[in-house]
């Protein structure tokens, strides 16, 4: 009888091999999310797992670039800016190089784009977890809607 139960519960053999390290993240039953719980060492571990070129953001007096790179995390349905285009135009007028970016499943490409910027801006939500890919001393702007559903 025990053997029959084991045979019925037998899991399939793994058929995929991954080259990136795996991480099991637990908060001991707390129902939060990674964005609220990321620690500095874990951020460094994630950053070292992807081929990111920049370790530090630019200084404003740095004459090597037109202006700071700004990535705006774009969403189409919930937790989105209703005036996204106006925000991007204003930032461009102030000298920023603006990238509008919607989260996708290609995290390597996504992480490189975020890492190429000096400022990240978005509406509160799990998509802002990608701030771990920003270079050191980058600016992070999180908008939180208060009093709205």
mmCIF file of N, CA and C in Angstrom:
data_model
loop_
_atom_site.group_PDB
_atom_site.id
_atom_site.type_symbol
_atom_site.label_atom_id
_atom_site.label_comp_id
_atom_site.label_asym_id
_atom_site.label_seq_id
_atom_site.Cartn_x
_atom_site.Cartn_y
_atom_site.Cartn_z
ATOM 1 N N UNK A 1 0.825 -1.198 0.000
ATOM 2 C CA UNK A 1 0.000 0.000 0.000
ATOM 3 C C UNK A 1 0.869 1.262 0.000
ATOM 4 N N UNK A 2 1.913 1.331 0.827
ATOM 5 C CA UNK A 2 2.783 2.493 0.886
ATOM 6 C C UNK A 2 3.470 2.695 -0.463
ATOM 7 N N UNK A 3 3.924 1.579 -1.079
ATOM 8 C CA UNK A 3 4.579 1.675 -2.385
ATOM 9 C C UNK A 3 3.628 2.239 -3.430
ATOM 10 N N UNK A 4 2.335 1.850 -3.389
ATOM 11 C CA UNK A 4 1.363 2.379 -4.344
ATOM 12 C C UNK A 4 1.192 3.891 -4.177
ATOM 13 N N UNK A 5 1.135 4.362 -2.942
ATOM 14 C CA UNK A 5 0.996 5.793 -2.681
ATOM 15 C C UNK A 5 2.219 6.535 -3.192
ATOM 16 N N UNK A 6 3.413 6.002 -2.944
ATOM 17 C CA UNK A 6 4.649 6.628 -3.428
ATOM 18 C C UNK A 6 4.654 6.678 -4.946
ATOM 19 N N UNK A 7 4.265 5.566 -5.602
ATOM 20 C CA UNK A 7 4.232 5.530 -7.058
ATOM 21 C C UNK A 7 3.239 6.552 -7.616
ATOM 22 N N UNK A 8 2.074 6.714 -6.952
ATOM 23 C CA UNK A 8 1.070 7.668 -7.416
ATOM 24 C C UNK A 8 1.549 9.108 -7.232
ATOM 25 N N UNK A 9 2.337 9.347 -6.205
ATOM 26 C CA UNK A 9 2.802 10.702 -5.913
ATOM 27 C C UNK A 9 4.150 11.003 -6.565
ATOM 28 N N UNK A 10 4.684 10.045 -7.270
ATOM 29 C CA UNK A 10 5.999 10.218 -7.878
ATOM 30 C C UNK A 10 6.007 11.424 -8.816
ATOM 31 N N UNK A 11 6.999 12.250 -8.648
ATOM 32 C CA UNK A 11 7.111 13.442 -9.479
ATOM 33 C C UNK A 11 7.857 13.099 -10.760
ATOM 34 N N UNK A 12 7.603 13.879 -11.772
ATOM 35 C CA UNK A 12 8.294 13.690 -13.035
ATOM 36 C C UNK A 12 9.755 14.091 -12.892
ATOM 37 N N UNK A 13 10.616 13.442 -13.666
ATOM 38 C CA UNK A 13 12.022 13.804 -13.667
ATOM 39 C C UNK A 13 12.185 15.186 -14.291
ATOM 40 N N UNK A 14 13.101 15.930 -13.773
ATOM 41 C CA UNK A 14 13.392 17.255 -14.302
ATOM 42 C C UNK A 14 14.026 17.110 -15.685
ATOM 43 N N UNK A 15 13.548 17.894 -16.646
ATOM 44 C CA UNK A 15 14.067 17.800 -18.006
ATOM 45 C C UNK A 15 14.764 19.083 -18.457
ATOM 46 N N UNK A 16 14.868 20.078 -17.570
ATOM 47 C CA UNK A 16 15.501 21.349 -17.941
ATOM 48 C C UNK A 16 16.679 21.634 -17.032
ATOM 49 N N UNK A 17 17.696 22.205 -17.627
ATOM 50 C CA UNK A 17 18.881 22.618 -16.882
ATOM 51 C C UNK A 17 19.026 24.124 -17.050
ATOM 52 N N UNK A 18 19.269 24.819 -15.949
ATOM 53 C CA UNK A 18 19.421 26.268 -15.987
ATOM 54 C C UNK A 18 20.844 26.635 -15.598
ATOM 55 N N UNK A 19 21.365 27.685 -16.211
ATOM 56 C CA UNK A 19 22.734 28.106 -15.919
ATOM 57 C C UNK A 19 22.799 29.197 -14.855
ATOM 58 N N UNK A 20 21.669 29.808 -14.509
ATOM 59 C CA UNK A 20 21.621 30.840 -13.480
ATOM 60 C C UNK A 20 21.367 30.184 -12.122
ATOM 61 N N UNK A 21 21.896 30.784 -11.051
ATOM 62 C CA UNK A 21 21.636 30.218 -9.732
ATOM 63 C C UNK A 21 20.162 30.367 -9.351
ATOM 64 N N UNK A 22 19.697 29.472 -8.532
ATOM 65 C CA UNK A 22 18.322 29.515 -8.049
ATOM 66 C C UNK A 22 18.309 30.049 -6.627
ATOM 67 N N UNK A 23 17.248 30.751 -6.294
ATOM 68 C CA UNK A 23 17.118 31.324 -4.956
ATOM 69 C C UNK A 23 15.735 31.003 -4.422
ATOM 70 N N UNK A 24 15.687 30.520 -3.217
ATOM 71 C CA UNK A 24 14.429 30.314 -2.524
ATOM 72 C C UNK A 24 14.329 31.412 -1.493
ATOM 73 N N UNK A 25 13.307 32.241 -1.612
ATOM 74 C CA UNK A 25 13.179 33.398 -0.738
ATOM 75 C C UNK A 25 11.951 33.208 0.138
ATOM 76 N N UNK A 26 12.133 33.263 1.443
ATOM 77 C CA UNK A 26 11.022 33.089 2.370
ATOM 78 C C UNK A 26 11.048 34.170 3.429
ATOM 79 N N UNK A 27 9.862 34.619 3.796
ATOM 80 C CA UNK A 27 9.756 35.616 4.856
ATOM 81 C C UNK A 27 9.138 35.005 6.112
ATOM 82 N N UNK A 28 9.182 33.704 6.222
ATOM 83 C CA UNK A 28 8.670 33.039 7.414
ATOM 84 C C UNK A 28 7.176 33.211 7.618
ATOM 85 N N UNK A 29 6.409 33.239 6.533
ATOM 86 C CA UNK A 29 4.962 33.343 6.645
ATOM 87 C C UNK A 29 4.423 34.737 6.442
ATOM 88 N N UNK A 30 5.283 35.771 6.442
ATOM 89 C CA UNK A 30 4.822 37.131 6.193
ATOM 90 C C UNK A 30 4.331 37.220 4.759
ATOM 91 N N UNK A 31 3.200 37.819 4.544
ATOM 92 C CA UNK A 31 2.584 37.849 3.217
ATOM 93 C C UNK A 31 2.982 39.076 2.406
ATOM 94 N N UNK A 32 4.201 39.548 2.593
ATOM 95 C CA UNK A 32 4.679 40.699 1.829
ATOM 96 C C UNK A 32 5.192 40.273 0.477
ATOM 97 N N UNK A 33 5.964 41.128 -0.152
ATOM 98 C CA UNK A 33 6.568 40.752 -1.423
ATOM 99 C C UNK A 33 8.034 41.153 -1.429
ATOM 100 N N UNK A 34 8.750 40.743 -2.455
ATOM 101 C CA UNK A 34 10.186 40.960 -2.529
ATOM 102 C C UNK A 34 10.549 42.441 -2.449
ATOM 103 N N UNK A 35 9.732 43.294 -3.090
ATOM 104 C CA UNK A 35 10.014 44.724 -3.108
ATOM 105 C C UNK A 35 10.173 45.275 -1.692
ATOM 106 N N UNK A 36 9.350 44.804 -0.774
ATOM 107 C CA UNK A 36 9.398 45.292 0.603
ATOM 108 C C UNK A 36 10.480 44.607 1.429
ATOM 109 N N UNK A 37 10.988 43.508 0.968
ATOM 110 C CA UNK A 37 11.867 42.694 1.797
ATOM 111 C C UNK A 37 13.297 42.569 1.295
ATOM 112 N N UNK A 38 13.621 43.193 0.145
ATOM 113 C CA UNK A 38 14.962 42.989 -0.401
ATOM 114 C C UNK A 38 16.024 43.608 0.506
ATOM 115 N N UNK A 39 17.018 42.843 0.833
ATOM 116 C CA UNK A 39 18.158 43.298 1.636
ATOM 117 C C UNK A 39 19.318 43.598 0.720
ATOM 118 N N UNK A 40 20.325 44.369 1.221
ATOM 119 C CA UNK A 40 21.444 44.821 0.400
ATOM 120 C C UNK A 40 22.245 43.647 -0.171
ATOM 121 N N UNK A 41 22.543 42.634 0.645
ATOM 122 C CA UNK A 41 23.307 41.486 0.153
ATOM 123 C C UNK A 41 22.549 40.724 -0.930
ATOM 124 N N UNK A 42 21.243 40.590 -0.772
ATOM 125 C CA UNK A 42 20.448 39.888 -1.780
ATOM 126 C C UNK A 42 20.434 40.679 -3.085
ATOM 127 N N UNK A 43 20.352 42.011 -3.004
ATOM 128 C CA UNK A 43 20.404 42.868 -4.185
ATOM 129 C C UNK A 43 21.738 42.683 -4.900
ATOM 130 N N UNK A 44 22.829 42.654 -4.140
ATOM 131 C CA UNK A 44 24.148 42.456 -4.747
ATOM 132 C C UNK A 44 24.235 41.086 -5.424
ATOM 133 N N UNK A 45 23.653 40.080 -4.784
ATOM 134 C CA UNK A 45 23.649 38.738 -5.387
ATOM 135 C C UNK A 45 22.893 38.751 -6.720
ATOM 136 N N UNK A 46 21.709 39.369 -6.744
ATOM 137 C CA UNK A 46 20.941 39.442 -7.991
ATOM 138 C C UNK A 46 21.714 40.185 -9.071
ATOM 139 N N UNK A 47 22.321 41.314 -8.694
ATOM 140 C CA UNK A 47 23.076 42.105 -9.670
ATOM 141 C C UNK A 47 24.246 41.305 -10.246
ATOM 142 N N UNK A 48 24.868 40.462 -9.419
ATOM 143 C CA UNK A 48 26.002 39.672 -9.908
ATOM 144 C C UNK A 48 25.558 38.509 -10.799
ATOM 145 N N UNK A 49 24.269 38.188 -10.801
ATOM 146 C CA UNK A 49 23.755 37.080 -11.601
ATOM 147 C C UNK A 49 23.453 37.478 -13.043
ATOM 148 N N UNK A 50 23.490 38.780 -13.338
ATOM 149 C CA UNK A 50 23.179 39.268 -14.673
ATOM 150 C C UNK A 50 24.365 40.075 -15.196
ATOM 151 N N UNK A 51 24.548 40.113 -16.518
ATOM 152 C CA UNK A 51 25.692 40.835 -17.098
ATOM 153 C C UNK A 51 25.442 42.343 -17.146
ATOM 154 N N UNK A 52 25.549 42.999 -15.996
ATOM 155 C CA UNK A 52 25.292 44.433 -15.916
ATOM 156 C C UNK A 52 26.595 45.207 -16.037
ATOM 157 N N UNK A 53 26.611 46.241 -16.877
ATOM 158 C CA UNK A 53 27.835 46.976 -17.159
ATOM 159 C C UNK A 53 28.136 48.077 -16.155
ATOM 160 N N UNK A 54 27.111 48.719 -15.616
ATOM 161 C CA UNK A 54 27.337 49.893 -14.787
ATOM 162 C C UNK A 54 27.188 49.573 -13.306
ATOM 163 N N UNK A 55 28.188 49.955 -12.525
ATOM 164 C CA UNK A 55 28.094 49.763 -11.082
ATOM 165 C C UNK A 55 27.727 51.062 -10.382
ATOM 166 N N UNK A 56 27.908 52.213 -11.046
ATOM 167 C CA UNK A 56 27.624 53.501 -10.428
ATOM 168 C C UNK A 56 26.942 54.422 -11.426
ATOM 169 N N UNK A 57 25.995 55.219 -10.924
ATOM 170 C CA UNK A 57 25.295 56.189 -11.762
ATOM 171 C C UNK A 57 26.180 57.385 -12.062
ATOM 172 N N UNK A 58 25.752 58.223 -12.992
ATOM 173 C CA UNK A 58 26.548 59.398 -13.347
ATOM 174 C C UNK A 58 26.393 60.476 -12.286
ATOM 175 N N UNK A 59 27.354 61.378 -12.240
ATOM 176 C CA UNK A 59 27.233 62.568 -11.415
ATOM 177 C C UNK A 59 26.715 63.670 -12.322
ATOM 178 N N UNK A 60 25.906 64.570 -11.801
ATOM 179 C CA UNK A 60 25.296 65.606 -12.626
ATOM 180 C C UNK A 60 26.322 66.492 -13.318
ATOM 181 N N UNK A 61 27.507 66.641 -12.746
ATOM 182 C CA UNK A 61 28.529 67.477 -13.386
ATOM 183 C C UNK A 61 29.337 66.700 -14.424
ATOM 184 N N UNK A 62 29.018 65.432 -14.621
ATOM 185 C CA UNK A 62 29.709 64.597 -15.603
ATOM 186 C C UNK A 62 29.340 65.085 -17.013
ATOM 187 N N UNK A 63 30.316 65.562 -17.787
ATOM 188 C CA UNK A 63 30.054 66.086 -19.123
ATOM 189 C C UNK A 63 30.021 65.027 -20.203
ATOM 190 N N UNK A 64 30.153 63.749 -19.849
ATOM 191 C CA UNK A 64 30.247 62.695 -20.837
ATOM 192 C C UNK A 64 28.939 62.284 -21.471
ATOM 193 N N UNK A 65 27.807 62.672 -20.901
ATOM 194 C CA UNK A 65 26.509 62.288 -21.444
ATOM 195 C C UNK A 65 25.621 63.513 -21.592
ATOM 196 N N UNK A 66 24.631 63.376 -22.425
ATOM 197 C CA UNK A 66 23.662 64.464 -22.622
ATOM 198 C C UNK A 66 22.955 64.797 -21.314
ATOM 199 N N UNK A 67 22.566 63.808 -20.582
ATOM 200 C CA UNK A 67 21.852 63.994 -19.323
ATOM 201 C C UNK A 67 21.596 62.649 -18.704
ATOM 202 N N UNK A 68 21.045 62.632 -17.511
ATOM 203 C CA UNK A 68 20.791 61.339 -16.862
ATOM 204 C C UNK A 68 19.750 60.528 -17.626
ATOM 205 N N UNK A 69 19.941 59.221 -17.615
ATOM 206 C CA UNK A 69 18.969 58.328 -18.233
ATOM 207 C C UNK A 69 17.834 58.067 -17.254
ATOM 208 N N UNK A 70 16.607 58.213 -17.715
ATOM 209 C CA UNK A 70 15.414 57.995 -16.891
ATOM 210 C C UNK A 70 14.620 56.849 -17.474
ATOM 211 N N UNK A 71 14.384 55.813 -16.690
ATOM 212 C CA UNK A 71 13.511 54.727 -17.118
ATOM 213 C C UNK A 71 12.182 54.892 -16.390
ATOM 214 N N UNK A 72 11.115 54.956 -17.167
ATOM 215 C CA UNK A 72 9.765 55.041 -16.618
ATOM 216 C C UNK A 72 9.134 53.664 -16.781
ATOM 217 N N UNK A 73 8.783 53.043 -15.655
ATOM 218 C CA UNK A 73 8.139 51.728 -15.711
ATOM 219 C C UNK A 73 6.692 51.959 -16.146
ATOM 220 N N UNK A 74 6.389 51.481 -17.330
ATOM 221 C CA UNK A 74 5.095 51.715 -17.961
ATOM 222 C C UNK A 74 4.179 50.517 -17.745
ATOM 223 N N UNK A 75 2.951 50.805 -17.429
ATOM 224 C CA UNK A 75 1.937 49.749 -17.299
ATOM 225 C C UNK A 75 0.719 50.172 -18.107
ATOM 226 N N UNK A 76 0.005 49.208 -18.626
ATOM 227 C CA UNK A 76 -1.142 49.522 -19.480
ATOM 228 C C UNK A 76 -2.484 49.471 -18.737
ATOM 229 N N UNK A 77 -2.576 48.692 -17.661
ATOM 230 C CA UNK A 77 -3.884 48.528 -17.011
ATOM 231 C C UNK A 77 -3.925 49.206 -15.655
ATOM 232 N N UNK A 78 -3.408 48.564 -14.620
ATOM 233 C CA UNK A 78 -3.499 49.121 -13.277
ATOM 234 C C UNK A 78 -2.174 49.741 -12.870
ATOM 235 N N UNK A 79 -2.198 50.515 -11.815
ATOM 236 C CA UNK A 79 -1.008 51.140 -11.251
ATOM 237 C C UNK A 79 -0.172 51.806 -12.343
ATOM 238 N N UNK A 80 -0.794 52.718 -13.069
ATOM 239 C CA UNK A 80 -0.122 53.342 -14.196
ATOM 240 C C UNK A 80 -0.245 54.855 -14.098
ATOM 241 N N UNK A 81 0.642 55.533 -14.812
ATOM 242 C CA UNK A 81 0.544 56.977 -14.956
ATOM 243 C C UNK A 81 -0.496 57.265 -16.028
ATOM 244 N N UNK A 82 -1.415 58.176 -15.768
ATOM 245 C CA UNK A 82 -2.387 58.551 -16.800
ATOM 246 C C UNK A 82 -1.815 59.609 -17.728
ATOM 247 N N UNK A 83 -0.719 60.250 -17.313
ATOM 248 C CA UNK A 83 -0.085 61.293 -18.131
ATOM 249 C C UNK A 83 1.362 60.916 -18.473
ATOM 250 N N UNK A 84 1.567 59.659 -18.784
ATOM 251 C CA UNK A 84 2.900 59.116 -19.051
ATOM 252 C C UNK A 84 3.666 59.903 -20.122
ATOM 253 N N UNK A 85 2.991 60.237 -21.214
ATOM 254 C CA UNK A 85 3.663 60.953 -22.299
ATOM 255 C C UNK A 85 4.085 62.356 -21.878
ATOM 256 N N UNK A 86 3.251 63.015 -21.071
ATOM 257 C CA UNK A 86 3.598 64.352 -20.591
ATOM 258 C C UNK A 86 4.802 64.299 -19.649
ATOM 259 N N UNK A 87 4.868 63.265 -18.814
ATOM 260 C CA UNK A 87 6.011 63.085 -17.908
ATOM 261 C C UNK A 87 7.285 62.899 -18.722
ATOM 262 N N UNK A 88 7.219 62.046 -19.744
ATOM 263 C CA UNK A 88 8.389 61.789 -20.587
ATOM 264 C C UNK A 88 8.834 63.059 -21.308
ATOM 265 N N UNK A 89 7.882 63.839 -21.826
ATOM 266 C CA UNK A 89 8.231 65.079 -22.534
ATOM 267 C C UNK A 89 8.894 66.067 -21.576
ATOM 268 N N UNK A 90 8.354 66.207 -20.386
ATOM 269 C CA UNK A 90 8.933 67.137 -19.420
ATOM 270 C C UNK A 90 10.360 66.719 -19.069
ATOM 271 N N UNK A 91 10.577 65.413 -18.854
ATOM 272 C CA UNK A 91 11.912 64.913 -18.520
ATOM 273 C C UNK A 91 12.889 65.164 -19.674
ATOM 274 N N UNK A 92 12.436 64.959 -20.899
ATOM 275 C CA UNK A 92 13.283 65.232 -22.070
ATOM 276 C C UNK A 92 13.628 66.715 -22.157
ATOM 277 N N UNK A 93 12.631 67.564 -21.892
ATOM 278 C CA UNK A 93 12.873 69.013 -21.908
ATOM 279 C C UNK A 93 13.891 69.430 -20.844
ATOM 280 N N UNK A 94 13.986 68.662 -19.754
ATOM 281 C CA UNK A 94 14.952 68.942 -18.698
ATOM 282 C C UNK A 94 16.326 68.337 -18.982
ATOM 283 N N UNK A 95 16.454 67.625 -20.112
ATOM 284 C CA UNK A 95 17.743 67.081 -20.507
ATOM 285 C C UNK A 95 17.939 65.601 -20.249
ATOM 286 N N UNK A 96 16.895 64.909 -19.822
ATOM 287 C CA UNK A 96 17.013 63.463 -19.564
ATOM 288 C C UNK A 96 16.867 62.669 -20.858
ATOM 289 N N UNK A 97 17.542 61.543 -20.890
ATOM 290 C CA UNK A 97 17.327 60.555 -21.942
ATOM 291 C C UNK A 97 16.291 59.582 -21.392
ATOM 292 N N UNK A 98 15.099 59.554 -21.978
ATOM 293 C CA UNK A 98 13.968 58.821 -21.408
ATOM 294 C C UNK A 98 13.744 57.492 -22.121
ATOM 295 N N UNK A 99 13.525 56.447 -21.321
ATOM 296 C CA UNK A 99 13.170 55.124 -21.820
ATOM 297 C C UNK A 99 11.867 54.722 -21.146
ATOM 298 N N UNK A 100 10.845 54.416 -21.947
ATOM 299 C CA UNK A 100 9.587 53.888 -21.420
ATOM 300 C C UNK A 100 9.703 52.375 -21.499
ATOM 301 N N UNK A 101 9.521 51.694 -20.369
ATOM 302 C CA UNK A 101 9.783 50.264 -20.328
ATOM 303 C C UNK A 101 8.660 49.531 -19.626
ATOM 304 N N UNK A 102 8.100 48.540 -20.298
ATOM 305 C CA UNK A 102 7.086 47.686 -19.699
ATOM 306 C C UNK A 102 7.731 46.343 -19.383
ATOM 307 N N UNK A 103 7.489 45.847 -18.173
ATOM 308 C CA UNK A 103 8.093 44.579 -17.746
ATOM 309 C C UNK A 103 7.736 43.469 -18.738
ATOM 310 N N UNK A 104 8.713 42.601 -18.966
ATOM 311 C CA UNK A 104 8.488 41.456 -19.847
ATOM 312 C C UNK A 104 9.237 40.256 -19.293
ATOM 313 N N UNK A 105 9.149 39.151 -19.980
ATOM 314 C CA UNK A 105 9.739 37.915 -19.462
ATOM 315 C C UNK A 105 11.234 37.802 -19.731
ATOM 316 N N UNK A 106 11.816 38.692 -20.529
ATOM 317 C CA UNK A 106 13.243 38.643 -20.806
ATOM 318 C C UNK A 106 13.982 39.485 -19.768
ATOM 319 N N UNK A 107 14.228 38.898 -18.612
ATOM 320 C CA UNK A 107 14.796 39.657 -17.498
ATOM 321 C C UNK A 107 16.232 40.089 -17.766
ATOM 322 N N UNK A 108 16.967 39.357 -18.591
ATOM 323 C CA UNK A 108 18.340 39.766 -18.909
ATOM 324 C C UNK A 108 18.325 41.087 -19.672
ATOM 325 N N UNK A 109 17.519 41.182 -20.688
ATOM 326 C CA UNK A 109 17.397 42.416 -21.461
ATOM 327 C C UNK A 109 16.842 43.545 -20.598
ATOM 328 N N UNK A 110 15.814 43.257 -19.834
ATOM 329 C CA UNK A 110 15.181 44.244 -18.958
ATOM 330 C C UNK A 110 16.192 44.785 -17.952
ATOM 331 N N UNK A 111 16.983 43.881 -17.345
ATOM 332 C CA UNK A 111 17.956 44.296 -16.330
ATOM 333 C C UNK A 111 19.028 45.199 -16.940
ATOM 334 N N UNK A 112 19.453 44.926 -18.158
ATOM 335 C CA UNK A 112 20.462 45.765 -18.834
ATOM 336 C C UNK A 112 19.942 47.168 -19.101
ATOM 337 N N UNK A 113 18.681 47.268 -19.526
ATOM 338 C CA UNK A 113 18.102 48.584 -19.796
ATOM 339 C C UNK A 113 17.992 49.389 -18.503
ATOM 340 N N UNK A 114 17.473 48.763 -17.435
ATOM 341 C CA UNK A 114 17.371 49.448 -16.147
ATOM 342 C C UNK A 114 18.758 49.878 -15.678
ATOM 343 N N UNK A 115 19.746 49.014 -15.834
ATOM 344 C CA UNK A 115 21.107 49.307 -15.393
ATOM 345 C C UNK A 115 21.734 50.455 -16.181
ATOM 346 N N UNK A 116 21.268 50.687 -17.399
ATOM 347 C CA UNK A 116 21.830 51.762 -18.216
ATOM 348 C C UNK A 116 21.315 53.141 -17.805
ATOM 349 N N UNK A 117 20.332 53.180 -16.917
ATOM 350 C CA UNK A 117 19.717 54.447 -16.511
ATOM 351 C C UNK A 117 20.200 54.893 -15.134
ATOM 352 N N UNK A 118 19.976 56.176 -14.855
ATOM 353 C CA UNK A 118 20.389 56.782 -13.589
ATOM 354 C C UNK A 118 19.210 57.062 -12.676
ATOM 355 N N UNK A 119 18.004 57.055 -13.247
ATOM 356 C CA UNK A 119 16.779 57.333 -12.496
ATOM 357 C C UNK A 119 15.729 56.323 -12.928
ATOM 358 N N UNK A 120 14.981 55.804 -11.949
ATOM 359 C CA UNK A 120 13.856 54.906 -12.244
ATOM 360 C C UNK A 120 12.623 55.504 -11.599
ATOM 361 N N UNK A 121 11.520 55.521 -12.357
ATOM 362 C CA UNK A 121 10.281 56.112 -11.874
ATOM 363 C C UNK A 121 9.125 55.196 -12.222
ATOM 364 N N UNK A 122 8.208 55.030 -11.274
ATOM 365 C CA UNK A 122 7.035 54.222 -11.544
ATOM 366 C C UNK A 122 6.029 54.322 -10.431
ATOM 367 N N UNK A 123 4.845 53.799 -10.705
ATOM 368 C CA UNK A 123 3.787 53.750 -9.713
ATOM 369 C C UNK A 123 4.005 52.513 -8.849
ATOM 370 N N UNK A 124 3.777 52.647 -7.538
ATOM 371 C CA UNK A 124 3.987 51.566 -6.579
ATOM 372 C C UNK A 124 3.433 50.244 -7.102
ATOM 373 N N UNK A 125 4.250 49.213 -7.001
ATOM 374 C CA UNK A 125 3.850 47.883 -7.417
ATOM 375 C C UNK A 125 5.071 46.990 -7.549
ATOM 376 N N UNK A 126 4.826 45.723 -7.748
ATOM 377 C CA UNK A 126 5.907 44.734 -7.809
ATOM 378 C C UNK A 126 6.887 44.991 -8.948
ATOM 379 N N UNK A 127 6.451 45.656 -10.010
ATOM 380 C CA UNK A 127 7.343 45.949 -11.127
ATOM 381 C C UNK A 127 8.532 46.809 -10.734
ATOM 382 N N UNK A 128 8.396 47.557 -9.644
ATOM 383 C CA UNK A 128 9.493 48.406 -9.186
ATOM 384 C C UNK A 128 10.582 47.605 -8.487
ATOM 385 N N UNK A 129 10.350 46.326 -8.276
ATOM 386 C CA UNK A 129 11.392 45.455 -7.721
ATOM 387 C C UNK A 129 12.635 45.498 -8.602
ATOM 388 N N UNK A 130 12.437 45.809 -9.866
ATOM 389 C CA UNK A 130 13.556 45.879 -10.805
ATOM 390 C C UNK A 130 14.559 46.972 -10.463
ATOM 391 N N UNK A 131 14.289 47.752 -9.431
ATOM 392 C CA UNK A 131 15.246 48.769 -8.998
ATOM 393 C C UNK A 131 16.561 48.133 -8.561
ATOM 394 N N UNK A 132 16.551 46.839 -8.258
ATOM 395 C CA UNK A 132 17.793 46.167 -7.858
ATOM 396 C C UNK A 132 18.839 46.200 -8.972
ATOM 397 N N UNK A 133 18.420 46.462 -10.208
ATOM 398 C CA UNK A 133 19.357 46.499 -11.328
ATOM 399 C C UNK A 133 19.910 47.895 -11.601
ATOM 400 N N UNK A 134 19.416 48.898 -10.889
ATOM 401 C CA UNK A 134 19.955 50.251 -11.045
ATOM 402 C C UNK A 134 21.399 50.290 -10.571
ATOM 403 N N UNK A 135 22.198 51.173 -11.155
ATOM 404 C CA UNK A 135 23.566 51.320 -10.638
ATOM 405 C C UNK A 135 23.534 51.967 -9.250
ATOM 406 N N UNK A 136 24.612 51.804 -8.505
ATOM 407 C CA UNK A 136 24.716 52.433 -7.187
ATOM 408 C C UNK A 136 24.502 53.935 -7.303
ATOM 409 N N UNK A 137 23.910 54.516 -6.305
ATOM 410 C CA UNK A 137 23.659 55.961 -6.202
ATOM 411 C C UNK A 137 22.685 56.482 -7.250
ATOM 412 N N UNK A 138 21.924 55.595 -7.873
ATOM 413 C CA UNK A 138 20.881 56.022 -8.798
ATOM 414 C C UNK A 138 19.713 56.584 -7.981
ATOM 415 N N UNK A 139 18.827 57.293 -8.652
ATOM 416 C CA UNK A 139 17.654 57.875 -8.007
ATOM 417 C C UNK A 139 16.452 56.999 -8.308
ATOM 418 N N UNK A 140 15.637 56.763 -7.289
ATOM 419 C CA UNK A 140 14.442 55.932 -7.428
ATOM 420 C C UNK A 140 13.231 56.761 -7.008
ATOM 421 N N UNK A 141 12.263 56.920 -7.916
ATOM 422 C CA UNK A 141 11.058 57.699 -7.636
ATOM 423 C C UNK A 141 9.859 56.769 -7.695
ATOM 424 N N UNK A 142 9.198 56.609 -6.565
ATOM 425 C CA UNK A 142 8.020 55.740 -6.475
ATOM 426 C C UNK A 142 6.797 56.604 -6.188
ATOM 427 N N UNK A 143 5.809 56.512 -7.053
ATOM 428 C CA UNK A 143 4.567 57.266 -6.853
ATOM 429 C C UNK A 143 3.561 56.332 -6.176
ATOM 430 N N UNK A 144 2.933 56.843 -5.131
ATOM 431 C CA UNK A 144 1.925 56.067 -4.406
ATOM 432 C C UNK A 144 0.622 56.844 -4.427
ATOM 433 N N UNK A 145 -0.408 56.214 -4.952
ATOM 434 C CA UNK A 145 -1.726 56.851 -4.998
ATOM 435 C C UNK A 145 -2.385 56.717 -3.615
ATOM 436 N N UNK A 146 -2.633 57.836 -2.981
ATOM 437 C CA UNK A 146 -3.255 57.827 -1.655
ATOM 438 C C UNK A 146 -4.698 58.287 -1.800
ATOM 439 N N UNK A 147 -5.618 57.511 -1.246
ATOM 440 C CA UNK A 147 -7.011 57.875 -1.282
ATOM 441 C C UNK A 147 -7.733 57.451 -2.542
ATOM 442 N N UNK A 148 -7.085 56.643 -3.362
ATOM 443 C CA UNK A 148 -7.697 56.151 -4.602
ATOM 444 C C UNK A 148 -7.660 54.643 -4.617
ATOM 445 N N UNK A 149 -8.631 54.038 -5.296
ATOM 446 C CA UNK A 149 -8.612 52.592 -5.447
ATOM 447 C C UNK A 149 -7.745 52.225 -6.617
#
